[in-house]
Each structure stands twice: as structure tokens, then as C-alpha cells.
mmCIF file of N, CA and C in Angstrom:
data_model
loop_
_atom_site.group_PDB
_atom_site.id
_atom_site.type_symbol
_atom_site.label_atom_id
_atom_site.label_comp_id
_atom_site.label_asym_id
_atom_site.label_seq_id
_atom_site.Cartn_x
_atom_site.Cartn_y
_atom_site.Cartn_z
ATOM 1 N N MET A 44 8.165 44.096 -3.842
ATOM 2 C CA MET A 44 7.007 44.264 -4.123
ATOM 3 C C MET A 44 6.129 43.847 -2.039
ATOM 4 N N PRO A 45 5.243 44.146 -2.165
ATOM 5 C CA PRO A 45 4.160 44.194 -0.495
ATOM 6 C C PRO A 45 4.402 42.795 -0.262
ATOM 7 N N LEU A 46 4.521 42.950 1.484
ATOM 8 C CA LEU A 46 4.942 41.447 1.404
ATOM 9 C C LEU A 46 3.008 40.970 1.010
ATOM 10 N N TRP A 47 2.150 40.959 1.570
ATOM 11 C CA TRP A 47 1.099 40.984 0.854
ATOM 12 C C TRP A 47 1.244 39.974 -0.067
ATOM 13 N N GLN A 48 1.113 40.370 -1.257
ATOM 14 C CA GLN A 48 2.187 39.426 -2.328
ATOM 15 C C GLN A 48 3.209 38.954 -2.354
ATOM 16 N N TRP A 49 3.347 38.636 -1.636
ATOM 17 C CA TRP A 49 4.913 37.246 -1.605
ATOM 18 C C TRP A 49 4.207 36.197 -1.141
ATOM 19 N N ILE A 50 2.966 36.573 0.424
ATOM 20 C CA ILE A 50 2.798 35.348 0.566
ATOM 21 C C ILE A 50 1.750 34.743 -0.242
ATOM 22 N N VAL A 51 1.013 35.533 -1.327
ATOM 23 C CA VAL A 51 -0.115 35.195 -2.083
ATOM 24 C C VAL A 51 0.550 34.508 -3.297
ATOM 25 N N ASP A 52 1.593 34.479 -3.563
ATOM 26 C CA ASP A 52 2.744 33.930 -4.110
ATOM 27 C C ASP A 52 3.143 32.890 -3.723
ATOM 28 N N ILE A 53 3.461 32.393 -3.053
ATOM 29 C CA ILE A 53 3.956 31.303 -1.991
ATOM 30 C C ILE A 53 2.415 30.621 -2.153
ATOM 31 N N ALA A 54 1.458 30.738 -1.899
ATOM 32 C CA ALA A 54 0.169 30.402 -1.256
ATOM 33 C C ALA A 54 0.168 29.454 -2.800
ATOM 34 N N GLY A 55 0.429 30.364 -3.519
ATOM 35 C CA GLY A 55 -0.444 29.781 -4.640
ATOM 36 C C GLY A 55 0.223 28.755 -5.675
ATOM 37 N N GLY A 56 1.972 29.139 -5.492
ATOM 38 C CA GLY A 56 3.718 27.928 -5.827
ATOM 39 C C GLY A 56 3.203 26.261 -5.453
ATOM 40 N N LEU A 57 2.625 26.472 -3.438
ATOM 41 C CA LEU A 57 2.077 25.410 -2.595
ATOM 42 C C LEU A 57 0.801 24.744 -3.631
ATOM 43 N N LEU A 58 0.525 25.550 -3.544
ATOM 44 C CA LEU A 58 -1.772 25.320 -4.190
ATOM 45 C C LEU A 58 -0.889 24.564 -5.286
ATOM 46 N N LEU A 59 0.060 25.267 -6.118
ATOM 47 C CA LEU A 59 -0.236 24.483 -7.903
ATOM 48 C C LEU A 59 1.045 23.241 -7.359
ATOM 49 N N LEU A 60 1.860 23.229 -5.808
ATOM 50 C CA LEU A 60 2.779 22.032 -5.946
ATOM 51 C C LEU A 60 1.693 20.858 -5.792
ATOM 52 N N LEU A 61 0.746 20.936 -4.490
ATOM 53 C CA LEU A 61 -0.385 19.853 -3.799
ATOM 54 C C LEU A 61 -1.034 19.251 -5.526
ATOM 55 N N VAL A 62 -1.338 20.331 -6.373
ATOM 56 C CA VAL A 62 -2.300 19.852 -7.778
ATOM 57 C C VAL A 62 -1.547 18.734 -8.648
ATOM 58 N N LEU A 63 -0.140 19.495 -8.427
ATOM 59 C CA LEU A 63 0.641 18.487 -9.825
ATOM 60 C C LEU A 63 0.952 17.199 -8.607
ATOM 61 N N TYR A 64 0.919 17.105 -7.288
ATOM 62 C CA TYR A 64 1.528 15.954 -7.111
ATOM 63 C C TYR A 64 0.316 14.865 -6.842
ATOM 64 N N GLY A 65 -1.188 15.962 -6.726
ATOM 65 C CA GLY A 65 -2.197 14.720 -6.428
ATOM 66 C C GLY A 65 -2.809 13.728 -8.092
ATOM 67 N N ALA A 66 -2.426 14.847 -9.149
ATOM 68 C CA ALA A 66 -2.593 13.926 -10.255
ATOM 69 C C ALA A 66 -1.292 13.463 -10.729
ATOM 70 N N ALA A 67 -0.390 13.750 -10.528
ATOM 71 C CA ALA A 67 0.965 12.472 -10.769
ATOM 72 C C ALA A 67 0.705 11.119 -10.064
ATOM 73 N N LEU A 68 -0.563 11.199 -8.738
ATOM 74 C CA LEU A 68 -0.707 10.682 -8.445
ATOM 75 C C LEU A 68 -2.129 9.288 -8.746
ATOM 76 N N VAL A 69 -2.656 9.775 -9.536
ATOM 77 C CA VAL A 69 -3.919 9.346 -9.983
ATOM 78 C C VAL A 69 -3.535 8.573 -11.356
ATOM 79 N N VAL A 70 -1.892 9.663 -12.332
ATOM 80 C CA VAL A 70 -1.142 8.983 -13.355
ATOM 81 C C VAL A 70 -0.655 7.752 -12.746
ATOM 82 N N ARG A 71 -0.252 7.487 -11.791
ATOM 83 C CA ARG A 71 1.074 6.489 -11.282
ATOM 84 C C ARG A 71 -0.160 5.803 -11.025
ATOM 85 N N ARG A 72 -1.018 5.083 -10.397
ATOM 86 C CA ARG A 72 -2.408 4.791 -10.522
ATOM 87 C C ARG A 72 -2.741 4.082 -11.341
ATOM 88 N N ARG A 73 -3.334 4.661 -11.962
ATOM 89 C CA ARG A 73 -4.090 4.191 -13.633
ATOM 90 C C ARG A 73 -2.153 3.746 -14.482
ATOM 91 N N LEU A 74 -1.407 4.004 -14.082
ATOM 92 C CA LEU A 74 0.215 3.221 -14.749
ATOM 93 C C LEU A 74 0.114 2.080 -14.398
ATOM 94 N N LEU A 75 0.382 1.675 -13.166
ATOM 95 C CA LEU A 75 -0.684 0.366 -12.428
ATOM 96 C C LEU A 75 -0.973 -0.525 -12.673
ATOM 97 N N GLY A 76 -2.515 0.149 -12.797
ATOM 98 C CA GLY A 76 -3.654 -1.128 -13.178
ATOM 99 C C GLY A 76 -3.125 -1.372 -14.193
ATOM 100 N N ARG A 77 -3.219 -0.855 -15.878
ATOM 101 C CA ARG A 77 -2.666 -1.007 -16.347
ATOM 102 C C ARG A 77 -2.243 -2.283 -16.788
ATOM 103 N N HIS A 78 -1.724 -2.975 -15.901
ATOM 104 C CA HIS A 78 -0.445 -4.346 -16.881
ATOM 105 C C HIS A 78 -0.820 -4.856 -15.360
ATOM 106 N N GLY A 79 -2.123 -4.693 -15.453
ATOM 107 C CA GLY A 79 -3.252 -6.142 -14.324
ATOM 108 C C GLY A 79 -3.443 -5.523 -13.502
ATOM 109 N N GLY A 80 -4.632 -6.090 -12.425
ATOM 110 C CA GLY A 80 -5.556 -5.454 -11.808
ATOM 111 C C GLY A 80 -4.865 -5.013 -10.351
ATOM 112 N N THR A 81 -5.193 -4.886 -9.504
ATOM 113 C CA THR A 81 -4.432 -3.660 -9.012
ATOM 114 C C THR A 81 -5.263 -3.823 -7.425
ATOM 115 N N PHE A 82 -5.539 -3.705 -5.567
ATOM 116 C CA PHE A 82 -6.526 -3.979 -5.472
ATOM 117 C C PHE A 82 -5.585 -3.160 -4.555
ATOM 118 N N GLU A 83 -6.993 -2.343 -3.557
ATOM 119 C CA GLU A 83 -5.817 -2.978 -1.864
ATOM 120 C C GLU A 83 -5.040 -3.159 -1.131
ATOM 121 N N LEU A 84 -4.059 -2.787 -0.616
ATOM 122 C CA LEU A 84 -3.248 -3.892 -0.163
ATOM 123 C C LEU A 84 -2.343 -2.845 1.506
ATOM 124 N N SER A 85 -3.179 -2.620 2.551
ATOM 125 C CA SER A 85 -2.395 -2.634 3.202
ATOM 126 C C SER A 85 -0.787 -4.013 4.116
ATOM 127 N N HIS A 86 0.182 -3.084 4.970
ATOM 128 C CA HIS A 86 0.987 -3.156 4.859
ATOM 129 C C HIS A 86 2.478 -2.755 6.135
ATOM 130 N N ARG A 87 2.156 -3.842 7.065
ATOM 131 C CA ARG A 87 3.173 -3.236 8.852
ATOM 132 C C ARG A 87 4.136 -3.502 8.684
ATOM 133 N N VAL A 88 4.868 -2.062 8.593
ATOM 134 C CA VAL A 88 6.285 -2.573 8.331
ATOM 135 C C VAL A 88 6.883 -2.081 9.465
ATOM 136 N N ARG A 89 6.509 -1.944 10.566
ATOM 137 C CA ARG A 89 7.045 -1.835 11.952
ATOM 138 C C ARG A 89 6.005 -2.270 12.428
ATOM 139 N N THR A 90 7.435 -3.507 13.715
ATOM 140 C CA THR A 90 5.957 -4.147 14.790
ATOM 141 C C THR A 90 6.525 -3.626 15.804
ATOM 142 N N ASP A 91 6.944 -2.635 16.703
ATOM 143 C CA ASP A 91 7.394 -2.264 17.746
ATOM 144 C C ASP A 91 6.940 -2.646 18.784
ATOM 145 N N ARG A 92 5.361 -1.532 17.898
ATOM 146 C CA ARG A 92 4.285 -1.792 18.054
ATOM 147 C C ARG A 92 3.112 -1.610 18.196
ATOM 148 N N PRO A 93 2.755 -2.641 18.659
ATOM 149 C CA PRO A 93 0.937 -3.278 18.997
ATOM 150 C C PRO A 93 0.245 -2.322 18.133
ATOM 151 N N GLY A 94 -0.450 -2.866 17.315
ATOM 152 C CA GLY A 94 -0.720 -2.142 16.159
ATOM 153 C C GLY A 94 -1.126 -0.800 15.480
ATOM 154 N N ARG A 95 0.372 -0.605 14.758
ATOM 155 C CA ARG A 95 0.947 0.544 14.598
ATOM 156 C C ARG A 95 1.907 0.001 13.857
ATOM 157 N N GLY A 96 2.286 1.198 12.674
ATOM 158 C CA GLY A 96 3.277 0.816 11.831
ATOM 159 C C GLY A 96 2.491 0.279 10.303
ATOM 160 N N TRP A 97 0.999 0.287 9.852
ATOM 161 C CA TRP A 97 0.361 0.355 9.470
ATOM 162 C C TRP A 97 1.182 1.112 8.256
ATOM 163 N N VAL A 98 0.747 1.349 6.576
ATOM 164 C CA VAL A 98 1.227 1.035 5.678
ATOM 165 C C VAL A 98 0.162 1.683 4.401
ATOM 166 N N LEU A 99 -0.823 2.511 3.649
ATOM 167 C CA LEU A 99 -1.659 2.433 2.878
ATOM 168 C C LEU A 99 -0.779 1.413 2.207
ATOM 169 N N GLY A 100 -1.809 0.849 0.885
ATOM 170 C CA GLY A 100 -0.565 0.533 -0.769
ATOM 171 C C GLY A 100 -1.295 0.136 -1.286
ATOM 172 N N VAL A 101 -0.564 -0.711 -2.461
ATOM 173 C CA VAL A 101 -1.551 -1.292 -3.128
ATOM 174 C C VAL A 101 -1.205 -2.217 -3.827
ATOM 175 N N GLY A 102 -1.438 -3.423 -4.415
ATOM 176 C CA GLY A 102 -0.932 -4.745 -4.255
ATOM 177 C C GLY A 102 -1.321 -5.359 -6.125
ATOM 178 N N ARG A 103 -0.173 -5.723 -6.462
ATOM 179 C CA ARG A 103 -0.746 -6.064 -8.249
ATOM 180 C C ARG A 103 0.202 -7.280 -7.775
ATOM 181 N N TYR A 104 -0.554 -8.738 -9.046
ATOM 182 C CA TYR A 104 0.212 -9.557 -9.735
ATOM 183 C C TYR A 104 0.519 -9.150 -10.225
ATOM 184 N N SER A 105 1.948 -9.884 -10.468
ATOM 185 C CA SER A 105 2.996 -9.810 -11.550
ATOM 186 C C SER A 105 3.461 -11.058 -12.054
ATOM 187 N N GLY A 106 2.861 -12.383 -12.165
ATOM 188 C CA GLY A 106 3.270 -13.203 -12.592
ATOM 189 C C GLY A 106 3.187 -13.425 -11.404
ATOM 190 N N GLU A 107 4.655 -14.572 -11.249
ATOM 191 C CA GLU A 107 4.837 -15.423 -10.115
ATOM 192 C C GLU A 107 5.304 -14.811 -8.544
ATOM 193 N N ILE A 108 5.077 -12.802 -9.244
ATOM 194 C CA ILE A 108 5.333 -12.194 -7.480
ATOM 195 C C ILE A 108 4.040 -11.063 -7.195
ATOM 196 N N LEU A 109 4.303 -10.872 -6.216
ATOM 197 C CA LEU A 109 3.351 -10.005 -5.031
ATOM 198 C C LEU A 109 3.696 -8.834 -5.169
ATOM 199 N N GLU A 110 3.635 -6.980 -5.574
ATOM 200 C CA GLU A 110 4.057 -6.309 -5.291
ATOM 201 C C GLU A 110 3.329 -5.292 -4.851
ATOM 202 N N TRP A 111 3.428 -4.625 -4.382
ATOM 203 C CA TRP A 111 2.959 -4.042 -2.411
ATOM 204 C C TRP A 111 3.487 -2.277 -3.008
ATOM 205 N N TYR A 112 2.883 -1.657 -3.976
ATOM 206 C CA TYR A 112 3.739 0.148 -3.385
ATOM 207 C C TYR A 112 2.565 0.901 -3.312
ATOM 208 N N ARG A 113 3.154 2.022 -2.413
ATOM 209 C CA ARG A 113 3.018 2.756 -0.799
ATOM 210 C C ARG A 113 1.160 3.352 -2.310
ATOM 211 N N VAL A 114 0.988 4.401 -0.773
ATOM 212 C CA VAL A 114 0.258 4.880 -1.442
ATOM 213 C C VAL A 114 -0.114 5.775 -2.144
ATOM 214 N N PHE A 115 1.019 7.069 -1.037
ATOM 215 C CA PHE A 115 1.132 8.279 -1.808
ATOM 216 C C PHE A 115 2.964 8.087 -2.363
ATOM 217 N N SER A 116 2.766 7.971 -2.354
ATOM 218 C CA SER A 116 4.648 7.508 -3.285
ATOM 219 C C SER A 116 4.796 7.252 -4.657
ATOM 220 N N LEU A 117 5.473 8.416 -5.562
ATOM 221 C CA LEU A 117 5.151 8.575 -6.846
ATOM 222 C C LEU A 117 6.391 7.547 -7.684
ATOM 223 N N SER A 118 6.776 6.993 -6.507
ATOM 224 C CA SER A 118 7.348 5.727 -6.801
ATOM 225 C C SER A 118 7.051 4.204 -8.316
ATOM 226 N N PRO A 119 7.453 4.191 -9.497
ATOM 227 C CA PRO A 119 6.576 3.417 -10.228
ATOM 228 C C PRO A 119 7.733 2.191 -10.155
ATOM 229 N N ARG A 120 8.230 1.519 -9.028
ATOM 230 C CA ARG A 120 9.445 1.100 -7.983
ATOM 231 C C ARG A 120 8.168 0.009 -7.014
ATOM 232 N N PRO A 121 8.323 -0.978 -7.105
ATOM 233 C CA PRO A 121 7.110 -1.349 -5.879
ATOM 234 C C PRO A 121 7.829 -1.029 -4.776
ATOM 235 N N LYS A 122 7.508 -0.944 -3.641
ATOM 236 C CA LYS A 122 8.439 -1.313 -2.241
ATOM 237 C C LYS A 122 8.547 -2.186 -1.945
ATOM 238 N N ARG A 123 8.053 -3.268 -1.910
ATOM 239 C CA ARG A 123 8.223 -4.952 -1.981
ATOM 240 C C ARG A 123 7.362 -5.227 -2.796
ATOM 241 N N ALA A 124 8.263 -7.201 -2.844
ATOM 242 C CA ALA A 124 7.312 -8.115 -3.522
ATOM 243 C C ALA A 124 8.028 -9.433 -3.034
ATOM 244 N N TRP A 125 6.980 -10.346 -3.176
ATOM 245 C CA TRP A 125 7.207 -11.471 -2.506
ATOM 246 C C TRP A 125 6.704 -12.179 -3.273
ATOM 247 N N GLN A 126 7.737 -13.582 -3.885
ATOM 248 C CA GLN A 126 7.549 -15.259 -5.035
ATOM 249 C C GLN A 126 6.115 -15.834 -3.928
ATOM 250 N N ARG A 127 5.598 -16.561 -4.742
ATOM 251 C CA ARG A 127 4.362 -16.557 -5.116
ATOM 252 C C ARG A 127 5.222 -18.086 -3.958
ATOM 253 N N ASP A 128 5.942 -18.547 -4.263
ATOM 254 C CA ASP A 128 6.456 -19.551 -4.073
ATOM 255 C C ASP A 128 7.100 -20.050 -2.561
ATOM 256 N N GLN A 129 7.508 -18.840 -2.554
ATOM 257 C CA GLN A 129 8.064 -18.378 -0.777
ATOM 258 C C GLN A 129 7.660 -17.682 0.148
ATOM 259 N N LEU A 130 6.178 -17.530 -0.222
ATOM 260 C CA LEU A 130 4.623 -17.346 0.331
ATOM 261 C C LEU A 130 3.799 -18.100 1.167
ATOM 262 N N SER A 131 3.652 -17.532 2.377
ATOM 263 C CA SER A 131 2.751 -19.181 2.980
ATOM 264 C C SER A 131 1.461 -18.157 4.131
ATOM 265 N N TYR A 132 0.757 -18.257 3.885
ATOM 266 C CA TYR A 132 -1.193 -17.530 4.452
ATOM 267 C C TYR A 132 -1.083 -18.559 5.413
ATOM 268 N N ASP A 133 -1.010 -18.329 6.755
ATOM 269 C CA ASP A 133 -0.897 -18.856 8.092
ATOM 270 C C ASP A 133 -2.862 -18.190 9.051
ATOM 271 N N GLY A 134 -3.033 -17.553 8.352
ATOM 272 C CA GLY A 134 -4.528 -16.994 8.928
ATOM 273 C C GLY A 134 -4.168 -15.923 9.013
ATOM 274 N N ARG A 135 -6.159 -15.681 8.920
ATOM 275 C CA ARG A 135 -6.856 -14.343 9.688
ATOM 276 C C ARG A 135 -7.329 -14.082 10.956
ATOM 277 N N ARG A 136 -7.777 -12.406 10.868
ATOM 278 C CA ARG A 136 -7.953 -11.425 12.022
ATOM 279 C C ARG A 136 -8.550 -10.400 12.050
ATOM 280 N N GLU A 137 -9.812 -9.924 12.627
ATOM 281 C CA GLU A 137 -10.042 -9.099 12.521
ATOM 282 C C GLU A 137 -8.656 -7.706 13.169
ATOM 283 N N PRO A 138 -9.344 -6.627 12.510
ATOM 284 C CA PRO A 138 -8.124 -5.042 12.953
ATOM 285 C C PRO A 138 -8.914 -5.318 14.302
ATOM 286 N N MET A 139 -7.380 -4.628 15.036
ATOM 287 C CA MET A 139 -8.023 -4.351 16.668
ATOM 288 C C MET A 139 -7.470 -3.386 17.484
ATOM 289 N N GLY A 140 -8.447 -2.602 18.226
ATOM 290 C CA GLY A 140 -7.260 -1.394 19.071
ATOM 291 C C GLY A 140 -7.109 -0.192 17.979
ATOM 292 N N ALA A 141 -5.830 0.176 17.674
ATOM 293 C CA ALA A 141 -5.243 1.476 16.801
ATOM 294 C C ALA A 141 -5.751 0.608 14.986
ATOM 295 N N GLU A 142 -5.332 -0.329 14.926
ATOM 296 C CA GLU A 142 -5.578 -1.152 13.561
ATOM 297 C C GLU A 142 -7.024 -0.973 12.834
ATOM 298 N N GLN A 143 -8.042 -0.472 13.882
ATOM 299 C CA GLN A 143 -9.133 -0.220 12.827
ATOM 300 C C GLN A 143 -9.097 1.208 12.724
ATOM 301 N N THR A 144 -8.819 2.217 13.013
ATOM 302 C CA THR A 144 -8.442 3.387 12.916
ATOM 303 C C THR A 144 -7.078 3.585 11.555
ATOM 304 N N SER A 145 -6.455 3.506 11.205
ATOM 305 C CA SER A 145 -5.171 2.639 10.733
ATOM 306 C C SER A 145 -5.850 2.252 9.360
ATOM 307 N N LEU A 146 -7.111 1.378 9.044
ATOM 308 C CA LEU A 146 -6.710 0.440 7.967
ATOM 309 C C LEU A 146 -8.293 0.916 7.631
ATOM 310 N N TYR A 147 -8.914 0.112 6.148
ATOM 311 C CA TYR A 147 -9.501 1.733 5.711
ATOM 312 C C TYR A 147 -10.892 0.124 6.448
ATOM 313 N N PRO A 148 -11.978 0.145 6.550
ATOM 314 C CA PRO A 148 -13.119 -0.197 7.641
ATOM 315 C C PRO A 148 -13.456 -1.760 7.134
ATOM 316 N N ASP A 149 -13.409 -2.496 6.377
ATOM 317 C CA ASP A 149 -14.242 -3.669 5.443
ATOM 318 C C ASP A 149 -12.747 -4.186 5.397
ATOM 319 N N HIS A 150 -11.809 -3.940 6.040
ATOM 320 C CA HIS A 150 -10.170 -4.502 5.659
ATOM 321 C C HIS A 150 -10.017 -5.836 6.800
ATOM 322 N N LEU A 151 -9.723 -7.212 6.621
ATOM 323 C CA LEU A 151 -9.180 -8.406 7.222
ATOM 324 C C LEU A 151 -7.819 -8.448 7.592
ATOM 325 N N VAL A 152 -7.070 -8.654 8.718
ATOM 326 C CA VAL A 152 -5.430 -8.652 8.643
ATOM 327 C C VAL A 152 -4.699 -10.218 7.800
ATOM 328 N N ILE A 153 -4.224 -10.144 7.428
ATOM 329 C CA ILE A 153 -3.452 -11.128 7.155
ATOM 330 C C ILE A 153 -2.258 -12.009 7.390
ATOM 331 N N CYS A 154 -1.771 -13.055 7.761
ATOM 332 C CA CYS A 154 -0.768 -13.105 8.647
ATOM 333 C C CYS A 154 0.450 -14.535 7.486
ATOM 334 N N CYS A 155 1.434 -13.997 6.788
ATOM 335 C CA CYS A 155 2.166 -14.534 6.280
ATOM 336 C C CYS A 155 3.680 -14.971 6.401
ATOM 337 N N ARG A 156 4.125 -15.636 6.291
ATOM 338 C CA ARG A 156 5.128 -16.185 5.935
ATOM 339 C C ARG A 156 6.264 -16.620 4.683
ATOM 340 N N SER A 157 7.213 -15.636 5.028
ATOM 341 C CA SER A 157 8.314 -15.858 3.147
ATOM 342 C C SER A 157 9.153 -16.223 4.177
ATOM 343 N N ASP A 158 10.352 -16.239 3.068
ATOM 344 C CA ASP A 158 11.923 -16.005 3.539
ATOM 345 C C ASP A 158 12.408 -15.322 4.161
ATOM 346 N N ASP A 159 12.232 -14.428 3.989
ATOM 347 C CA ASP A 159 12.086 -12.558 4.286
ATOM 348 C C ASP A 159 11.633 -12.106 6.139
ATOM 349 N N GLY A 160 11.132 -13.760 5.947
ATOM 350 C CA GLY A 160 10.058 -13.278 7.734
ATOM 351 C C GLY A 160 9.128 -13.214 6.976
ATOM 352 N N GLU A 161 7.798 -12.946 8.612
ATOM 353 C CA GLU A 161 6.414 -12.524 8.777
ATOM 354 C C GLU A 161 6.448 -11.134 7.785
ATOM 355 N N ALA A 162 5.030 -11.184 7.642
ATOM 356 C CA ALA A 162 4.980 -10.170 6.889
ATOM 357 C C ALA A 162 2.681 -9.992 7.196
ATOM 358 N N GLU A 163 1.974 -9.324 7.796
ATOM 359 C CA GLU A 163 1.230 -8.690 8.465
ATOM 360 C C GLU A 163 0.429 -7.679 6.349
ATOM 361 N N LEU A 164 -0.290 -8.036 6.732
ATOM 362 C CA LEU A 164 -1.231 -7.652 5.463
ATOM 363 C C LEU A 164 -2.381 -6.989 5.402
ATOM 364 N N ALA A 165 -3.235 -6.529 5.323
ATOM 365 C CA ALA A 165 -4.752 -5.653 5.353
ATOM 366 C C ALA A 165 -5.016 -5.789 3.735
ATOM 367 N N LEU A 166 -6.557 -6.571 3.777
ATOM 368 C CA LEU A 166 -7.081 -6.735 2.677
ATOM 369 C C LEU A 166 -8.837 -7.082 2.815
ATOM 370 N N SER A 167 -9.134 -6.430 1.893
ATOM 371 C CA SER A 167 -10.050 -6.995 1.737
ATOM 372 C C SER A 167 -10.970 -8.140 2.023
ATOM 373 N N GLY A 168 -12.043 -9.419 2.562
ATOM 374 C CA GLY A 168 -12.515 -10.055 2.317
ATOM 375 C C GLY A 168 -12.366 -10.784 0.200
ATOM 376 N N ALA A 169 -13.036 -9.773 -0.744
ATOM 377 C CA ALA A 169 -12.763 -10.315 -1.886
ATOM 378 C C ALA A 169 -11.402 -10.433 -2.064
ATOM 379 N N SER A 170 -10.261 -9.345 -1.739
ATOM 380 C CA SER A 170 -9.288 -9.959 -1.518
ATOM 381 C C SER A 170 -8.550 -10.568 -2.036
ATOM 382 N N LEU A 171 -9.084 -10.725 -0.260
ATOM 383 C CA LEU A 171 -8.415 -12.356 0.499
ATOM 384 C C LEU A 171 -8.713 -13.536 -0.460
ATOM 385 N N THR A 172 -9.671 -13.900 -0.965
ATOM 386 C CA THR A 172 -10.241 -14.805 -2.075
ATOM 387 C C THR A 172 -9.409 -14.780 -2.236
ATOM 388 N N GLY A 173 -8.983 -14.193 -3.464
ATOM 389 C CA GLY A 173 -8.028 -13.388 -4.609
ATOM 390 C C GLY A 173 -6.730 -14.198 -4.319
ATOM 391 N N PHE A 174 -6.226 -13.458 -3.006
ATOM 392 C CA PHE A 174 -5.203 -13.688 -2.879
ATOM 393 C C PHE A 174 -4.913 -15.393 -2.693
ATOM 394 N N GLN A 175 -5.464 -16.215 -2.090
ATOM 395 C CA GLN A 175 -5.844 -17.390 -1.668
ATOM 396 C C GLN A 175 -5.525 -18.423 -2.858
ATOM 397 N N SER A 176 -6.869 -17.582 -4.164
ATOM 398 C CA SER A 176 -6.672 -18.210 -5.624
ATOM 399 C C SER A 176 -5.490 -18.051 -6.047
ATOM 400 N N TRP A 177 -4.141 -16.923 -5.380
ATOM 401 C CA TRP A 177 -3.409 -16.651 -6.255
ATOM 402 C C TRP A 177 -1.884 -17.589 -5.071
ATOM 403 N N LEU A 178 -2.182 -17.979 -4.244
ATOM 404 C CA LEU A 178 -1.200 -18.767 -3.925
ATOM 405 C C LEU A 178 -1.514 -20.546 -4.443
ATOM 406 N N VAL A 179 -2.597 -21.144 -4.372
ATOM 407 C CA VAL A 179 -2.635 -22.165 -4.354
ATOM 408 C C VAL A 179 -2.603 -22.979 -5.961
ATOM 409 N N ALA A 180 -2.526 -21.876 -6.828
ATOM 410 C CA ALA A 180 -2.593 -21.748 -8.365
ATOM 411 C C ALA A 180 -0.746 -22.541 -9.189
ATOM 412 N N ARG A 181 -0.369 -22.017 -7.914
ATOM 413 C CA ARG A 181 1.780 -22.769 -8.525
ATOM 414 C C ARG A 181 1.475 -23.375 -8.134
#
């Protein structure tokens, strides 16, 4: 078989994998949304450099637990989870510097404290209202 046919076959296979990955992400998001409303929730996983370390994700309230899932992961399990009675809200701020390009345009950064330490999350104003209501309802 000529070289160009190998290249076309490989490119077609990679395109097929990309389409399957995208479809799997959509199905996963639908399945997560079935058991309660999901909302866009970014989490700062690394704090070693100012303004860096943000990972886009999806949040979901599951009873007494706030679950956080990475957007581009296929895992059905949350990457992080916070218990409502161990979480406190410390305040909010506007994204600064590099955070403005890392996060969604309308998101606010909130600082929370839990038994595991501090956590920085980013969510929309409407989601922040829901988050505060969820915390108060304990």
C-alpha cells in the first residue's frame, strides 16, 4: 500500500477517535445532569503560581456533598467532593490577571475553607447564590 494511503487511514482513525471522545463527553455530561442539576464550576488545583492552576469543571449537589467533575474527563466519579458541614464560604473576588483568560467570562472566584484546607472555586453569580443557599440550608 502506498504511503499516502497509510497517512489517510491514520488520519481517518484519529478523526474517528476524536468524534467518539466528543460523543462520550456529551453522554457523560447528560448522565451527570440526570441526578440533579449541574453547573459550571472551575477549581484551582495548583496554587504555586498566582493566577494559574485552574481546571474547568462541572459541579453537582448530591445531598450533603458538592461534587466536582473535570470537563474533559470520561471518569464517572467526581475528582473532588466537599461535605456541606465541613465547608465554609470566606468571600468572593473578581478574576485577576491570567485568571480572566482561564475562566469563563462571567465567573467569580470564591474562597472556601474545609477540613482539607482552602479551596478556590469559580462560578457564575447565579450559581454563587445557589451555593450560598445550599451552605445555609445545613
